XYZ file of N, CA, C and O in Angstrom:
540
model
N 18.007 17.929 31.017
C 16.973 17.148 31.609
C 17.459 16.306 32.834
O 16.743 16.252 33.808
N 18.616 15.734 32.665
C 19.195 14.943 33.820
C 19.442 15.855 35.036
O 19.195 15.428 36.160
N 19.869 17.046 34.782
C 20.121 18.005 35.883
C 18.856 18.400 36.584
O 18.800 18.558 37.831
N 17.773 18.519 35.835
C 16.475 18.835 36.421
C 15.955 17.707 37.342
O 15.448 17.952 38.414
N 16.118 16.447 36.927
C 15.705 15.291 37.642
C 16.549 15.185 38.880
O 16.056 14.965 39.992
N 17.862 15.390 38.759
C 18.791 15.341 39.887
C 18.415 16.427 40.967
O 18.332 16.171 42.071
N 18.133 17.632 40.424
C 17.792 18.726 41.326
C 16.468 18.432 42.064
O 16.399 18.624 43.260
N 15.498 17.934 41.337
C 14.186 17.620 41.947
C 14.323 16.533 42.945
O 13.788 16.619 44.069
N 15.197 15.465 42.743
C 15.397 14.438 43.698
C 16.068 14.975 44.884
O 15.712 14.616 46.101
N 17.042 15.862 44.773
C 17.714 16.412 45.967
C 16.728 17.252 46.809
O 16.744 17.173 48.001
N 15.935 18.093 46.187
C 14.974 18.934 46.855
C 13.994 18.050 47.613
O 13.658 18.309 48.748
N 13.470 17.035 46.943
C 12.496 16.116 47.576
C 13.153 15.441 48.788
O 12.551 15.280 49.836
N 14.361 14.944 48.629
C 14.989 14.214 49.790
C 15.325 15.103 50.941
O 15.157 14.833 52.105
N 15.665 16.414 50.600
C 15.866 17.398 51.730
C 14.543 17.644 52.446
O 14.518 17.773 53.660
N 13.489 17.796 51.696
C 12.179 18.005 52.282
C 11.722 16.874 53.161
O 11.272 17.094 54.216
N 11.964 15.633 52.748
C 11.581 14.504 53.570
C 12.440 14.433 54.818
O 11.995 14.175 55.880
N 13.708 14.754 54.695
C 14.656 14.781 55.881
C 14.202 15.802 56.851
O 14.151 15.534 58.062
N 13.815 16.954 56.371
C 13.323 18.046 57.283
C 12.062 17.614 58.002
O 11.902 17.860 59.231
N 11.134 16.981 57.302
C 9.887 16.540 57.969
C 10.207 15.400 59.054
O 9.636 15.442 60.062
N 11.125 14.528 58.652
C 11.487 13.475 59.578
C 12.113 14.039 60.799
O 11.787 13.619 61.941
N 12.976 14.991 60.700
C 13.664 15.575 61.825
C 12.651 16.301 62.739
O 12.789 16.112 64.001
N 11.706 17.044 62.256
C 10.865 17.756 63.055
C 9.914 16.788 63.816
O 9.603 17.027 65.026
N 9.453 15.694 63.204
C 8.554 14.837 63.927
C 9.322 14.006 65.007
O 8.822 13.749 66.104
N 10.545 13.716 64.803
C 11.377 13.032 65.752
C 11.581 13.947 66.954
O 11.513 13.495 68.105
N 11.902 15.234 66.766
C 12.146 16.150 67.854
C 10.884 16.339 68.719
O 11.011 16.525 69.843
N 9.712 16.308 68.110
C 8.440 16.473 68.860
C 8.318 15.327 69.854
O 7.861 15.554 71.005
N 8.718 14.124 69.512
C 8.624 12.955 70.366
C 9.614 12.971 71.455
O 9.519 12.297 72.481
N 10.752 13.675 71.239
C 11.895 13.648 72.144
C 11.945 14.904 73.012
O 13.011 15.178 73.543
N 10.881 15.614 73.130
C 10.925 16.877 73.930
C 11.227 16.497 75.388
O 10.643 15.582 75.944
N 12.164 17.265 76.032
C 12.563 16.972 77.378
C 12.154 18.210 78.211
O 12.503 19.339 77.882
N 11.506 17.924 79.316
C 11.130 18.959 80.292
C 12.161 18.829 81.457
O 12.212 17.811 82.166
N 12.968 19.892 81.631
C 14.045 19.881 82.652
C 13.605 20.619 83.918
O 13.047 21.680 83.888
N 13.865 19.929 85.099
C 13.551 20.496 86.416
C 14.743 20.248 87.334
O 15.494 19.255 87.152
N 14.836 21.075 88.350
C 15.730 20.883 89.438
C 15.037 21.095 90.738
O 13.877 21.443 90.749
N 15.698 20.941 91.823
C 15.136 21.072 93.128
C 14.479 22.454 93.358
O 13.501 22.668 94.008
N 15.108 23.459 92.796
C 14.615 24.858 92.883
C 13.499 25.209 91.920
O 13.012 26.348 91.951
N 13.134 24.348 90.995
C 12.114 24.562 90.071
C 10.900 23.724 90.406
O 10.964 22.506 90.295
N 9.783 24.339 90.626
C 8.566 23.635 90.932
C 7.911 23.264 89.642
O 7.938 24.045 88.652
N 7.286 22.126 89.618
C 6.529 21.611 88.449
C 5.247 22.390 88.437
O 4.678 22.795 89.516
N 4.697 22.673 87.240
C 3.367 23.307 87.167
C 2.302 22.488 87.918
O 2.547 21.288 88.188
N 1.139 23.038 88.131
C 0.080 22.351 88.856
C -0.226 21.028 88.153
O -0.391 19.970 88.716
N -0.271 21.041 86.783
C -0.460 19.858 86.000
C 0.420 20.020 84.734
O 0.191 20.907 83.912
N 1.362 19.160 84.625
C 2.232 19.176 83.421
C 1.664 18.240 82.386
O 1.448 17.060 82.699
N 1.362 18.787 81.233
C 0.823 17.938 80.128
C 1.982 17.546 79.226
O 2.787 18.372 78.711
N 2.088 16.267 79.041
C 3.093 15.656 78.181
C 2.526 14.710 77.142
O 1.304 14.336 77.267
N 3.292 14.400 76.155
C 2.787 13.410 75.160
C 3.621 12.126 75.347
O 4.753 12.173 75.849
N 3.090 11.030 74.814
C 3.835 9.748 74.866
C 5.147 9.933 74.134
O 5.190 10.594 73.073
N 6.265 9.541 74.763
C 7.633 9.706 74.141
C 8.315 10.880 74.705
O 9.575 10.902 74.564
N 7.658 11.832 75.307
C 8.363 12.955 75.915
C 9.066 12.547 77.186
O 8.710 11.493 77.795
N 9.983 13.386 77.662
C 10.824 13.054 78.758
C 10.730 14.129 79.813
O 10.821 15.342 79.485
N 10.671 13.755 81.092
C 10.878 14.691 82.172
C 12.169 14.349 82.828
O 12.434 13.194 83.185
N 13.093 15.363 82.926
C 14.413 15.090 83.538
C 14.494 15.933 84.844
O 14.245 17.104 84.785
N 14.910 15.340 85.885
C 15.078 16.015 87.219
C 16.466 15.797 87.635
O 16.932 14.642 87.874
N 17.172 16.901 87.885
C 18.573 16.873 88.284
C 18.657 17.478 89.771
O 18.047 18.559 89.978
N 19.400 16.806 90.615
C 19.421 17.234 92.020
C 20.826 16.820 92.610
O 21.386 15.800 92.275
N 21.420 17.748 93.488
C 22.698 17.376 94.136
C 22.384 16.214 95.040
O 21.313 16.146 95.715
N 23.402 15.341 95.252
C 23.281 14.197 96.160
C 24.656 13.738 96.584
O 25.611 13.922 95.880
N 24.682 13.350 97.828
C 25.975 12.788 98.345
C 25.588 11.495 99.114
O 25.284 11.510 100.308
N 25.696 10.354 98.424
C 25.288 9.081 99.028
C 26.088 8.708 100.240
O 25.602 7.871 101.016
N 27.280 9.206 100.400
C 28.068 8.852 101.542
C 27.493 9.267 102.868
O 27.850 8.804 103.916
N 26.545 10.249 102.792
C 25.844 10.746 104.007
C 24.704 9.770 104.407
O 24.169 9.936 105.485
N 24.369 8.857 103.474
C 23.238 8.020 103.752
C 21.970 8.535 103.109
O 21.061 7.766 102.820
N 21.882 9.808 102.830
C 20.773 10.378 102.156
C 20.810 10.207 100.665
O 21.900 10.410 100.025
N 19.738 9.730 100.124
C 19.644 9.544 98.670
C 18.235 9.972 98.193
O 17.315 9.855 98.900
N 18.208 10.432 96.989
C 16.922 10.758 96.350
C 16.335 9.479 95.763
O 17.093 8.662 95.135
N 15.052 9.249 96.032
C 14.388 8.014 95.591
C 12.913 8.266 95.281
O 12.333 9.229 95.806
N 12.346 7.490 94.416
C 10.927 7.537 94.163
C 10.175 7.060 95.337
O 10.460 6.042 95.952
N 9.093 7.736 95.713
C 8.262 7.342 96.794
C 7.482 6.087 96.522
O 7.195 5.251 97.324
N 6.999 6.005 95.264
C 6.242 4.821 94.830
C 6.583 4.538 93.311
O 6.947 5.434 92.566
N 6.435 3.293 92.941
C 6.687 2.904 91.535
C 5.742 3.599 90.591
O 4.593 3.881 90.963
N 6.151 3.870 89.377
C 5.309 4.513 88.388
C 4.797 3.572 87.364
O 5.452 2.568 87.027
N 3.608 3.804 86.828
C 2.964 2.894 85.873
C 3.060 3.416 84.498
O 3.074 2.650 83.547
N 3.106 4.759 84.319
C 3.018 5.366 82.955
C 4.396 5.716 82.465
O 4.492 6.065 81.231
N 5.437 5.635 83.245
C 6.763 6.138 82.771
C 7.763 5.037 82.925
O 7.786 4.238 83.865
N 8.777 5.026 82.022
C 9.961 4.291 82.125
C 10.976 5.149 82.919
O 11.130 6.332 82.534
N 11.557 4.633 83.924
C 12.394 5.455 84.867
C 13.885 5.012 84.753
O 14.189 3.831 84.790
N 14.715 6.008 84.628
C 16.145 5.810 84.596
C 16.835 6.640 85.598
O 16.517 7.855 85.671
N 17.735 6.156 86.389
C 18.475 6.928 87.402
C 19.948 6.867 87.149
O 20.445 5.711 86.903
N 20.653 7.974 87.177
C 22.126 7.986 87.069
C 22.642 8.873 88.137
O 22.006 9.814 88.594
N 23.910 8.587 88.528
C 24.606 9.429 89.508
C 26.023 9.746 88.955
O 26.686 8.809 88.497
N 26.411 10.993 89.024
C 27.666 11.462 88.566
C 28.382 12.133 89.656
O 27.968 13.229 90.036
N 29.459 11.532 90.209
C 30.260 12.173 91.224
C 31.041 13.330 90.700
O 31.528 13.285 89.547
N 31.166 14.368 91.470
C 31.977 15.525 91.137
C 33.415 15.083 90.999
O 33.889 14.144 91.713
N 34.193 15.818 90.257
C 35.651 15.535 90.210
C 36.322 15.834 91.585
O 35.942 16.776 92.207
N 37.235 15.020 91.940
C 37.871 15.127 93.283
C 39.356 14.676 93.172
O 39.641 13.868 92.272
N 40.068 15.153 94.088
C 41.508 14.705 94.165
C 41.496 13.197 94.513
O 40.634 12.728 95.270
N 42.552 12.488 94.056
C 42.602 11.099 94.355
C 42.678 10.872 95.851
O 43.358 11.551 96.597
N 41.901 9.872 96.315
C 41.977 9.497 97.769
C 40.900 10.242 98.629
O 40.666 9.956 99.735
N 40.217 11.249 97.974
C 39.185 11.971 98.700
C 37.986 11.078 98.849
O 37.606 10.351 97.941
N 37.329 11.144 100.003
C 36.100 10.392 100.292
C 35.022 11.403 100.608
O 35.283 12.583 101.029
N 33.750 10.977 100.500
C 32.631 11.785 100.872
C 32.349 12.886 99.883
O 31.730 13.912 100.257
N 32.728 12.700 98.654
C 32.495 13.708 97.598
C 31.130 13.489 97.004
O 30.771 12.406 96.605
N 30.401 14.645 96.967
C 29.023 14.517 96.383
C 29.027 14.597 94.899
O 30.109 14.576 94.248
N 27.840 14.678 94.355
C 27.660 14.742 92.944
C 26.316 15.185 92.525
O 25.613 15.860 93.295
N 25.823 14.670 91.389
C 24.487 14.970 90.906
C 23.736 13.736 90.487
O 24.260 12.894 89.815
N 22.512 13.659 90.938
C 21.625 12.495 90.531
C 20.671 12.980 89.495
O 20.126 14.083 89.614
N 20.458 12.160 88.459
C 19.588 12.506 87.395
C 18.466 11.452 87.315
O 18.807 10.244 87.197
N 17.224 11.883 87.352
C 16.107 10.980 87.079
C 15.633 11.328 85.682
O 15.363 12.510 85.398
N 15.349 10.356 84.836
C 14.789 10.503 83.552
C 13.607 9.681 83.441
O 13.610 8.507 83.561
N 12.439 10.347 83.209
C 11.120 9.689 83.115
C 10.638 9.828 81.686
O 10.374 10.950 81.215
N 10.458 8.737 81.012
C 10.041 8.684 79.612
C 8.549 8.246 79.635
O 8.185 7.144 80.152
N 7.639 9.145 79.111
C 6.223 8.847 79.066
C 5.954 7.641 78.076
O 6.317 7.673 76.964
N 5.341 6.590 78.615
C 5.138 5.296 77.926
C 3.716 5.107 77.334
O 3.471 4.516 76.330
N 2.743 5.689 78.169
C 1.327 5.490 77.783
C 0.456 6.630 78.373
O 0.899 7.297 79.361
N -0.719 6.856 77.794
C -1.533 7.950 78.313
C -2.084 7.688 79.714
O -2.287 6.481 80.081
N -2.417 8.729 80.399
C -2.974 8.611 81.747
C -2.502 9.782 82.589
O -1.891 10.734 82.129
N -2.766 9.654 83.895
C -2.299 10.713 84.767
C -1.590 10.113 86.006
O -2.001 9.013 86.510
N -0.446 10.711 86.383
C 0.348 10.109 87.473
C 1.055 11.175 88.284
O 1.324 12.269 87.740
N 1.369 10.921 89.491
C 2.162 11.816 90.371
C 3.481 11.240 90.624
O 3.620 10.156 91.105
N 4.507 11.990 90.193
C 5.932 11.611 90.485
C 6.300 12.293 91.795
O 6.202 13.531 91.914
N 6.705 11.487 92.839
C 7.077 11.965 94.062
C 8.490 11.470 94.374
O 8.685 10.257 94.493
N 9.393 12.404 94.586
C 10.785 12.088 94.847
C 11.121 12.624 96.282
O 10.680 13.763 96.637
N 11.820 11.815 97.084
C 12.101 12.242 98.444
C 13.568 11.987 98.725
O 14.230 11.108 98.135
N 14.109 12.808 99.556
C 15.545 12.744 100.004
C 15.583 12.134 101.354
O 15.298 12.850 102.373
N 15.904 10.867 101.458
C 15.838 10.172 102.763
C 16.987 9.194 102.986
O 17.719 8.912 102.010
N 17.091 8.672 104.180
C 17.941 7.577 104.468
C 17.054 6.362 104.482
O 15.997 6.347 105.094
N 17.513 5.290 103.756
C 16.623 4.128 103.576
C 16.208 3.455 104.888
O 15.110 2.896 104.979
N 17.010 3.571 105.898
C 16.743 2.859 107.168
C 15.819 3.752 108.089
O 15.343 3.265 109.149
N 15.601 5.014 107.754
C 14.699 5.873 108.542
C 13.327 5.907 107.964
O 12.915 6.981 107.395
N 12.551 4.839 108.136
C 11.264 4.716 107.429
C 10.179 5.548 108.038
O 9.172 5.799 107.310
N 10.271 5.951 109.268
C 9.173 6.698 109.848
C 9.486 8.171 110.008
O 8.701 8.945 110.646
N 10.590 8.617 109.464
C 10.957 10.019 109.570
C 10.437 10.768 108.329
O 10.387 10.296 107.250
N 10.070 12.077 108.585
C 9.680 12.892 107.442
C 10.857 13.085 106.504
O 11.979 13.176 106.969
N 10.647 13.120 105.193
C 11.733 13.335 104.216
C 12.529 14.598 104.516
O 11.934 15.641 104.842
N 13.834 14.526 104.328
C 14.658 15.750 104.478
C 14.199 16.779 103.464
O 14.117 17.920 103.781
N 13.949 16.399 102.265
C 13.469 17.229 101.178
C 12.586 16.405 100.288
O 12.719 15.192 100.219
N 11.776 17.079 99.460
C 10.929 16.344 98.503
C 10.563 17.272 97.346
O 10.679 18.437 97.364
N 10.218 16.595 96.209
C 9.876 17.245 94.966
C 8.772 16.363 94.338
O 8.838 15.161 94.354
N 7.724 17.051 93.752
C 6.696 16.230 93.125
C 6.180 16.959 91.887
O 6.288 18.177 91.725
N 5.581 16.207 91.003
C 5.033 16.734 89.742
C 3.884 15.833 89.303
O 4.087 14.609 89.130
N 2.686 16.438 89.196
C 1.554 15.749 88.599
C 1.540 15.918 87.123
O 1.663 17.027 86.547
N 1.427 14.812 86.403
C 1.507 14.739 84.960
C 0.305 14.087 84.310
O -0.090 13.014 84.797
N -0.115 14.645 83.215
C -1.115 14.016 82.354
C -0.407 13.769 81.026
O 0.143 14.649 80.389
N -0.452 12.494 80.644
C 0.210 12.037 79.340
C -0.934 11.835 78.366
O -1.882 11.091 78.613
N -0.865 12.534 77.243
C -1.877 12.356 76.165
C -1.343 11.508 75.134
O -0.161 11.340 74.863
């Protein structure tokens, strides 16, 4: 009898763990894009999902990837990882990562541009955009 209760408890706890894992993964879905990948005409996301954009960048040239305008529906995180280089090397590029976490429902346009901050009237060197509806 004790072994049956123990077995039932184990099966139940495994089942609850499986349900918990699948619901957590649904909220943490990440949509990955790079400069060579265009966003669909309208990307539909859920609150809690993530859009990640990775792009090569070399800040020593003055050019940097930046958001064209602040976002209202997303929490935005930016990181930069320089490529490995020999000691003393300067001007080494790397990769910039933008991570956009959907915070609330609505529709928004993410526009990223590759510009020099002091060249305000010049057309962007490169740009990437994605229109998103968050449900």
